PDB file of C-alpha atoms in Angstrom:
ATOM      1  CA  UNK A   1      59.814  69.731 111.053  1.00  0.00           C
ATOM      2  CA  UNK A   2      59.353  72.745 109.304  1.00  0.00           C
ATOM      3  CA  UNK A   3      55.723  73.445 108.832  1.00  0.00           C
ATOM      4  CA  UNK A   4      56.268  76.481 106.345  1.00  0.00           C
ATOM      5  CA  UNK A   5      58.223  74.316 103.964  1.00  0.00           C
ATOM      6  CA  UNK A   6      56.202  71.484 101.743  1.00  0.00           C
ATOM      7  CA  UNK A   7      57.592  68.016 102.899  1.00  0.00           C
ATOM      8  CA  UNK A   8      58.689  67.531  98.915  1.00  0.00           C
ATOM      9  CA  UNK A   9      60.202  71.205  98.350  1.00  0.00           C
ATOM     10  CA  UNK A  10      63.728  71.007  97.987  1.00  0.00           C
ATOM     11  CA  UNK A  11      65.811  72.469 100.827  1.00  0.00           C
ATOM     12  CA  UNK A  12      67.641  75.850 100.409  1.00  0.00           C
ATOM     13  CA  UNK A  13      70.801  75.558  98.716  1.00  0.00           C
ATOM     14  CA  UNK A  14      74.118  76.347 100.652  1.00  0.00           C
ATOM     15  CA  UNK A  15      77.231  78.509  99.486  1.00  0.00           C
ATOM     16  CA  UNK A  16      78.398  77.229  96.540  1.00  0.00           C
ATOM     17  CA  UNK A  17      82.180  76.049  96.594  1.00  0.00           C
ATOM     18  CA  UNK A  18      84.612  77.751  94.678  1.00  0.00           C
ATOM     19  CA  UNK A  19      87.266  76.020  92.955  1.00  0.00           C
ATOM     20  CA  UNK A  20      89.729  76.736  90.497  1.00  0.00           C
ATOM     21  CA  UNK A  21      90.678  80.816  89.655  1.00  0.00           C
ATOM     22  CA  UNK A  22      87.674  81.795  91.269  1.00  0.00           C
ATOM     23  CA  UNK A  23      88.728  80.486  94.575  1.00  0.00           C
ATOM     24  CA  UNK A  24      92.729  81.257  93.825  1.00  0.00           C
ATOM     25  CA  UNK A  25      91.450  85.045  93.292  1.00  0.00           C
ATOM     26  CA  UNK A  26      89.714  85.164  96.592  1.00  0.00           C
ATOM     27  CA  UNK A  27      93.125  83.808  97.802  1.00  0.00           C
ATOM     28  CA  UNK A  28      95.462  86.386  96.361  1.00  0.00           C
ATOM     29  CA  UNK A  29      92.802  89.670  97.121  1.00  0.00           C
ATOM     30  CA  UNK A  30      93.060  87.874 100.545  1.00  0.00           C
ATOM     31  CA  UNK A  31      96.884  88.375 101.061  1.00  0.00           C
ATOM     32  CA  UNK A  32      96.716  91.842 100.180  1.00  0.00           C
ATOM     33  CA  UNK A  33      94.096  92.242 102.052  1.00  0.00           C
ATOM     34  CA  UNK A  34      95.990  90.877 105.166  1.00  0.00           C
ATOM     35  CA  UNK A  35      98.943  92.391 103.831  1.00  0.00           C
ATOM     36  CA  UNK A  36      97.208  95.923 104.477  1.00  0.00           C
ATOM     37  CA  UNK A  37      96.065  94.782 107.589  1.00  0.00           C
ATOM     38  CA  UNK A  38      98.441  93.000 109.954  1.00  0.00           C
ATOM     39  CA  UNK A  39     102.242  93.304 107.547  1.00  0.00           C
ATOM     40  CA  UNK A  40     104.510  91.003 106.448  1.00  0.00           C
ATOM     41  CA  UNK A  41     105.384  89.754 109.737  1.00  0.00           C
ATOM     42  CA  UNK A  42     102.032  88.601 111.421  1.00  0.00           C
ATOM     43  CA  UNK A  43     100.818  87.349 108.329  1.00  0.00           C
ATOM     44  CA  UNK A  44     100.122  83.474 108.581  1.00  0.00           C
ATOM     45  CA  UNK A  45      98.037  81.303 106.260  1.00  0.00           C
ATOM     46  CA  UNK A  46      95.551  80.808 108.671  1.00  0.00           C
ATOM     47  CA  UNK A  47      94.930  84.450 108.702  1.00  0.00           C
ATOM     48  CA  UNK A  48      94.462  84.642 105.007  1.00  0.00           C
ATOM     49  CA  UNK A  49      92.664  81.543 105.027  1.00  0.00           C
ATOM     50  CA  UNK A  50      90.212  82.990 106.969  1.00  0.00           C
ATOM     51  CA  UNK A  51      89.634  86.105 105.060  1.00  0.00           C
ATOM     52  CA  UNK A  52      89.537  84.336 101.501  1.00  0.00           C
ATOM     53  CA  UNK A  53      86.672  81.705 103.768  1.00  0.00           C
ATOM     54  CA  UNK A  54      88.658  78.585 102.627  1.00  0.00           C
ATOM     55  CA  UNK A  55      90.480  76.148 104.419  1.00  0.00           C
ATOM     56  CA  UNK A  56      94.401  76.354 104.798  1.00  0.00           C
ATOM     57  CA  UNK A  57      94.669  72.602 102.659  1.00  0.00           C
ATOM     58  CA  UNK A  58      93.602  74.305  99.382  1.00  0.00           C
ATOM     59  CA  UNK A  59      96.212  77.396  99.915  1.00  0.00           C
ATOM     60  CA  UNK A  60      98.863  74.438 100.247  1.00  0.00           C
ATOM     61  CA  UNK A  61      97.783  72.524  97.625  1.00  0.00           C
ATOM     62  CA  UNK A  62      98.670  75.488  95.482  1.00  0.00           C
ATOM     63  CA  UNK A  63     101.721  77.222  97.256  1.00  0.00           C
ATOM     64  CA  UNK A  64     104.224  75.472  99.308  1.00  0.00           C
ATOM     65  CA  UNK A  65     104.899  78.706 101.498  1.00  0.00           C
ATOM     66  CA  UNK A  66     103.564  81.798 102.596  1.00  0.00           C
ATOM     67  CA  UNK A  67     106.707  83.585 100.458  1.00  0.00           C
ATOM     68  CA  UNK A  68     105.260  82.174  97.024  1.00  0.00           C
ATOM     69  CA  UNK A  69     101.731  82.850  97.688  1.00  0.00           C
ATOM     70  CA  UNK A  70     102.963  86.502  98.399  1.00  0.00           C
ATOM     71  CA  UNK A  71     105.565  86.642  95.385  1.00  0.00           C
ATOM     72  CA  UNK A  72     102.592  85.575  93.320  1.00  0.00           C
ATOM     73  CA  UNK A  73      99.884  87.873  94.432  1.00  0.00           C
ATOM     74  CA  UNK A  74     102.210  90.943  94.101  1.00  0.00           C
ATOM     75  CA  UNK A  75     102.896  89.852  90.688  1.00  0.00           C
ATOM     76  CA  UNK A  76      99.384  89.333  89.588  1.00  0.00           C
ATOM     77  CA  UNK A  77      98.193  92.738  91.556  1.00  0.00           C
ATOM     78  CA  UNK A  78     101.125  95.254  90.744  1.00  0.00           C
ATOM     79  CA  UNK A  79     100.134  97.640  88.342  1.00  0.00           C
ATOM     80  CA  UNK A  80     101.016  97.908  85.004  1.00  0.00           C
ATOM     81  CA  UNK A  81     103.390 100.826  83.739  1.00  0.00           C
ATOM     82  CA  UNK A  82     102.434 102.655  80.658  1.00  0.00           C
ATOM     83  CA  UNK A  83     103.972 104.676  78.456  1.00  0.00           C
ATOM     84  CA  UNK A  84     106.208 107.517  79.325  1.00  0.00           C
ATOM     85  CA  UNK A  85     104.259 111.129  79.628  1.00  0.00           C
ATOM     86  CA  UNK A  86     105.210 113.677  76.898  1.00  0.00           C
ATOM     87  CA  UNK A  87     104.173 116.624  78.108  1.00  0.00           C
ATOM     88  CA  UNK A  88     106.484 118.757  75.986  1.00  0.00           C
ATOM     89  CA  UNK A  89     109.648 119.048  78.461  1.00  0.00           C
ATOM     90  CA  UNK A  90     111.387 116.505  80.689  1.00  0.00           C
ATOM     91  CA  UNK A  91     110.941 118.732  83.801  1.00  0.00           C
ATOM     92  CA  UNK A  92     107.124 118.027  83.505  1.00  0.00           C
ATOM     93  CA  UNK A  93     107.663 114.499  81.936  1.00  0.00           C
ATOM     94  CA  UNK A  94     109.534 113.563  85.019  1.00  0.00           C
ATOM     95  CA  UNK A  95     107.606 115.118  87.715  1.00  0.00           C
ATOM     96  CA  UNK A  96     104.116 113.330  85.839  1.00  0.00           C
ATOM     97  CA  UNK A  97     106.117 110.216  86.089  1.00  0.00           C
ATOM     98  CA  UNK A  98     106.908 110.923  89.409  1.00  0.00           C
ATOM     99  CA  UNK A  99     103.387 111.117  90.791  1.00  0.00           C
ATOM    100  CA  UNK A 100     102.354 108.363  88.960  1.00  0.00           C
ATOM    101  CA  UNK A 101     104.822 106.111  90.227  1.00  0.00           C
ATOM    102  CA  UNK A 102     103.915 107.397  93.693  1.00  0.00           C
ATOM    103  CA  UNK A 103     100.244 106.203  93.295  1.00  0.00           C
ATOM    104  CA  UNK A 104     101.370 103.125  92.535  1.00  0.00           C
ATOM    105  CA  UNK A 105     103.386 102.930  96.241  1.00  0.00           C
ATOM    106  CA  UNK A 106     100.142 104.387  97.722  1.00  0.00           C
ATOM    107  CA  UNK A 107      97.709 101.689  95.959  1.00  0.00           C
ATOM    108  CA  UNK A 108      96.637  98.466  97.714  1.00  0.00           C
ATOM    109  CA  UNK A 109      99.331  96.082  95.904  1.00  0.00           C
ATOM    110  CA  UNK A 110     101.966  99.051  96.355  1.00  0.00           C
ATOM    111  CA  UNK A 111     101.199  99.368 100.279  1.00  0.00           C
ATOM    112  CA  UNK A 112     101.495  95.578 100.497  1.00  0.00           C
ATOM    113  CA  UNK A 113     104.712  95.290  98.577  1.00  0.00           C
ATOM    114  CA  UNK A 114     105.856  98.234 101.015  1.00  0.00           C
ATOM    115  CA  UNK A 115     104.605  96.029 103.869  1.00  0.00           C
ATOM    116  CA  UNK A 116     106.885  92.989 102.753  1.00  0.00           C
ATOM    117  CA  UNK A 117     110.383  95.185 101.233  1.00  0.00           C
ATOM    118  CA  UNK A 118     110.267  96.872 105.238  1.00  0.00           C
ATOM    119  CA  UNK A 119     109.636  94.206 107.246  1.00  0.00           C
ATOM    120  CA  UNK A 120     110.751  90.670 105.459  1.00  0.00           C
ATOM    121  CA  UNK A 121     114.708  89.512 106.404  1.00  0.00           C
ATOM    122  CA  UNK A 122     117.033  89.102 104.185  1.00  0.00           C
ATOM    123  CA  UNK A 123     116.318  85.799 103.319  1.00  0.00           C
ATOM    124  CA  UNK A 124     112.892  86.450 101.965  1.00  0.00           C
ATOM    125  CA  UNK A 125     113.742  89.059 100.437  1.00  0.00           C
ATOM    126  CA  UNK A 126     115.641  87.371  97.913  1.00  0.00           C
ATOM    127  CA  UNK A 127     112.397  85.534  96.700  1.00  0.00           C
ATOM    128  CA  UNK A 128     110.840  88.932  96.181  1.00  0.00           C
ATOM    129  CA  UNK A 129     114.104  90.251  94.219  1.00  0.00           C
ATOM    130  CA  UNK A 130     112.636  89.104  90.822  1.00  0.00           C
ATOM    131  CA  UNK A 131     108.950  90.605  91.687  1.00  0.00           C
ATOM    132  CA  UNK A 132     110.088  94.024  92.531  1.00  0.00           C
ATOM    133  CA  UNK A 133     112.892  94.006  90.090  1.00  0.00           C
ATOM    134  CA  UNK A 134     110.096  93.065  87.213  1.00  0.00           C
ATOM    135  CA  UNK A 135     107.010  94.580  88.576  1.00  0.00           C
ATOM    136  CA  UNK A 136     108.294  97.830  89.886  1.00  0.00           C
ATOM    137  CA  UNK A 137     112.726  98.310  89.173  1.00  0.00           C
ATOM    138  CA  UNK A 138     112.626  97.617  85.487  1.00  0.00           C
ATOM    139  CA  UNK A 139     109.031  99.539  83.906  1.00  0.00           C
ATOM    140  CA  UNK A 140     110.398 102.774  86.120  1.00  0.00           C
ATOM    141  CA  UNK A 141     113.830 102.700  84.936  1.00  0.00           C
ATOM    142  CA  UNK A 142     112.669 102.207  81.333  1.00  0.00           C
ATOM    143  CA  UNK A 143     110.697 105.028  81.102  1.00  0.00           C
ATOM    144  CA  UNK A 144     112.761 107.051  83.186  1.00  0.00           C
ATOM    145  CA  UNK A 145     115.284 106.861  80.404  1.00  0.00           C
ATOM    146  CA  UNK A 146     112.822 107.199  77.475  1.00  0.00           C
ATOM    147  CA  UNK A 147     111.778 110.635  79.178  1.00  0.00           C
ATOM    148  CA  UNK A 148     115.330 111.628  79.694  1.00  0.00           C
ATOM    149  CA  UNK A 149     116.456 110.232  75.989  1.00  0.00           C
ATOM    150  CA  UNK A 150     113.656 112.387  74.529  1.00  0.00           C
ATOM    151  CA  UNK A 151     115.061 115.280  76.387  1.00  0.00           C
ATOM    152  CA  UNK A 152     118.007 114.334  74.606  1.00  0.00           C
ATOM    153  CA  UNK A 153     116.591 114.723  71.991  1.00  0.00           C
ATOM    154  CA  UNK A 154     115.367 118.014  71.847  1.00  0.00           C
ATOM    155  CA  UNK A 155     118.649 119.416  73.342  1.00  0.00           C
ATOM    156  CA  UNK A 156     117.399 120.018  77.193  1.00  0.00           C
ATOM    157  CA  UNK A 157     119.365 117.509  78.297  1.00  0.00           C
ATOM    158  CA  UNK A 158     123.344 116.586  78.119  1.00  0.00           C
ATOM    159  CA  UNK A 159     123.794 112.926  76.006  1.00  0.00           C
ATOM    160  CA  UNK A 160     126.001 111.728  79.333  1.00  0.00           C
ATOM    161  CA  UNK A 161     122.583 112.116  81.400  1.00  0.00           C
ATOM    162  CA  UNK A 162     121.357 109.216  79.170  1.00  0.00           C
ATOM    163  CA  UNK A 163     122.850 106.957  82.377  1.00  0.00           C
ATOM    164  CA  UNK A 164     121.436 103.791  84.312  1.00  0.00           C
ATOM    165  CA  UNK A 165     123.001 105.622  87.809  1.00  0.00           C
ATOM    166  CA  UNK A 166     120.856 108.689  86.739  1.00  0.00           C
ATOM    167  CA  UNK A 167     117.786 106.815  85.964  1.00  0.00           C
ATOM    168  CA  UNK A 168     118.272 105.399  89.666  1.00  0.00           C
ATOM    169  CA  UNK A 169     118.046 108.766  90.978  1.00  0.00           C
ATOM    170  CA  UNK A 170     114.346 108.928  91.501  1.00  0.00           C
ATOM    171  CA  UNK A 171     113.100 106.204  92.328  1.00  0.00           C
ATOM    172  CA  UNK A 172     116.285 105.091  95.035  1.00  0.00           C
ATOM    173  CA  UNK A 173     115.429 108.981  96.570  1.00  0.00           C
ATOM    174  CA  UNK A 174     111.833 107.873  97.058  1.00  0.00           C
ATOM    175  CA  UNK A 175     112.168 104.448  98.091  1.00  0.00           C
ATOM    176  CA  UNK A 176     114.875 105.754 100.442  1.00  0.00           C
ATOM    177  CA  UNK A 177     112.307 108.650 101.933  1.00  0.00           C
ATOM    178  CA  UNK A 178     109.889 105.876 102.228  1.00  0.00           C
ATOM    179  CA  UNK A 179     111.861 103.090 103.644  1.00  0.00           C
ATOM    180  CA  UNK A 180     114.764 104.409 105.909  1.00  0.00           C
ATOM    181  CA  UNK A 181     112.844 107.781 106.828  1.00  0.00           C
ATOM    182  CA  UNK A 182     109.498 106.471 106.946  1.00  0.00           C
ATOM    183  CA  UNK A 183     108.229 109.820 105.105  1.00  0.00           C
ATOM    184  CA  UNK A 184     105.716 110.141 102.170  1.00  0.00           C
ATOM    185  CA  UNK A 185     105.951 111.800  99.199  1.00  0.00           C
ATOM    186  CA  UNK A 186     103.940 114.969  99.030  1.00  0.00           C
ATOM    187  CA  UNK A 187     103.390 116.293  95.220  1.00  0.00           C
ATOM    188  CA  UNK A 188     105.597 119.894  96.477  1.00  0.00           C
ATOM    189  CA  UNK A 189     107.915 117.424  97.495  1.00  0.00           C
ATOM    190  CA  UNK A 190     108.028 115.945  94.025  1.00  0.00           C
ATOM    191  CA  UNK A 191     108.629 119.398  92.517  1.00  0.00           C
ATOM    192  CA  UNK A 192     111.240 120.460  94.778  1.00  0.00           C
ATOM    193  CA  UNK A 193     112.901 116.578  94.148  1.00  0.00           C
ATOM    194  CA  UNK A 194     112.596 117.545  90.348  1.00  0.00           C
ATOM    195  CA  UNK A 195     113.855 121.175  90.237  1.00  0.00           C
ATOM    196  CA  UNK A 196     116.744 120.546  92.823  1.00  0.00           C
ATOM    197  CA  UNK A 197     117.951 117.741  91.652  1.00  0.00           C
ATOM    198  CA  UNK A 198     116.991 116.500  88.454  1.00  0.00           C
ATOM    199  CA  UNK A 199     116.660 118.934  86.175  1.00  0.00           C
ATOM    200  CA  UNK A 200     120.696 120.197  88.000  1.00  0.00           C
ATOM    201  CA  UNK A 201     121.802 116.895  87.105  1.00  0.00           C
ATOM    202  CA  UNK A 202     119.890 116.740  83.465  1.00  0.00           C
ATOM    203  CA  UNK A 203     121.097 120.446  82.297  1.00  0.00           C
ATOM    204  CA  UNK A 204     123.059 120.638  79.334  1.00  0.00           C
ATOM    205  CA  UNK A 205     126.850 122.172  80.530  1.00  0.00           C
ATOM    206  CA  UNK A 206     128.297 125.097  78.899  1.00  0.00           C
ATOM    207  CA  UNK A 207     130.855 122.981  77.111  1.00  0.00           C
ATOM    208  CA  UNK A 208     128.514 121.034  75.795  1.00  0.00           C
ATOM    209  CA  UNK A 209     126.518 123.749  74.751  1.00  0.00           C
ATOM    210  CA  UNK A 210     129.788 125.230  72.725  1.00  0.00           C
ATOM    211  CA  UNK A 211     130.765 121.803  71.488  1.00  0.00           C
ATOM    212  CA  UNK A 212     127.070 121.275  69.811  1.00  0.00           C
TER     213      UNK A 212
END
């Protein structure tokens, strides 16, 4: 017996147990931790099991498969787009854009979504379609367009620009760089992506410019 505890002092209390969204938190930071760590394709839920300190019974009791518990801690962790930058002129909207959309790639959810677009099959990639199409697709193409329909707008930009194939541009180019070349985006890069290409492919013609 322990001689430096009274015999009627209550014994020291052990971890509490988390339940509910405390415990389904720990869960999701968990994948993205392991995510970051070990990829898409040596994640297990034993691994992320371990790092959230549960049991593998409570992840299953929640998510049937280690594709929903991913699909729903990228949704949860992606970040949120905001609204378009006006910084005057679409050459600077786009290239602000532009770096903010590569921080995004570069945080922790956007290295784990990374992690699961290069190495998943095709398969499971269909049950992240909706996730990246929602999380990541849709907010960049939307303000993509309200950048280029402001440019519009003030007459820097042709109407036909005002495209969904030209709103692709950007952010197919730096998926593409990132998935297929395995290269990063440097900010010069961004510029020289933005004055070679985009602001070519924005600029008013001169027909236009003697039709208007």
């Amino acid at each position: 017996m322990d001689s430096s505890r009274r015999p009627d002092s209550p014994a020291p209390a052990g971890p509490s147990r988390r339940r509910g969204a405390v415990l389904e938190h720990a869960i999701l930071e968990a994948v993205l931790a392991q995510l970051g760590s070990v990829g898409w394709s040596a994640l297990t839920m034993e691994g992320i099991a371990a790092e959230a300190h549960t049991g593998k019974a409570a992840i299953y009791r929640r998510w049937p498969s280690k594709e929903d518990l991913v699909a729903d801690a990228l949704r949860v962790a992606l970040p949120m787009f905001h609204g378009a930058p006006d910084l005057g002129g679409v050459r600077d909207d786009l290239l602000s854009l532009c770096l903010r959309m590569r921080e995004v790639m570069y945080s922790r959810s956007g290295m784990a979504l990374r992690s699961v677009i290069h190495e998943c099959d095709a398969a499971a990639a269909d049950r992240f379609h909706s996730v990246i199409d929602e999380g990541v697709v849709e907010p960049g193409a939307r303000l993509i367009k309200e950048v280029i329909s402001r440019g519009v707008e003030r007459g820097e930009v042709r109407p036909e620009a005002l495209d969904d194939y030209v709103c692709d541009v950007i952010p197919a180019l730096m998926m593409y760089r990132s998935k297929m070349c395995a290269s990063e985006w440097t900010e010069g890069e961004l510029t020289r992506m933005i004055d070679r290409v985009m602001v070519p492919l924005l600029r008013p013609t001169d027909a236009w410019r003697q039709r208007s």
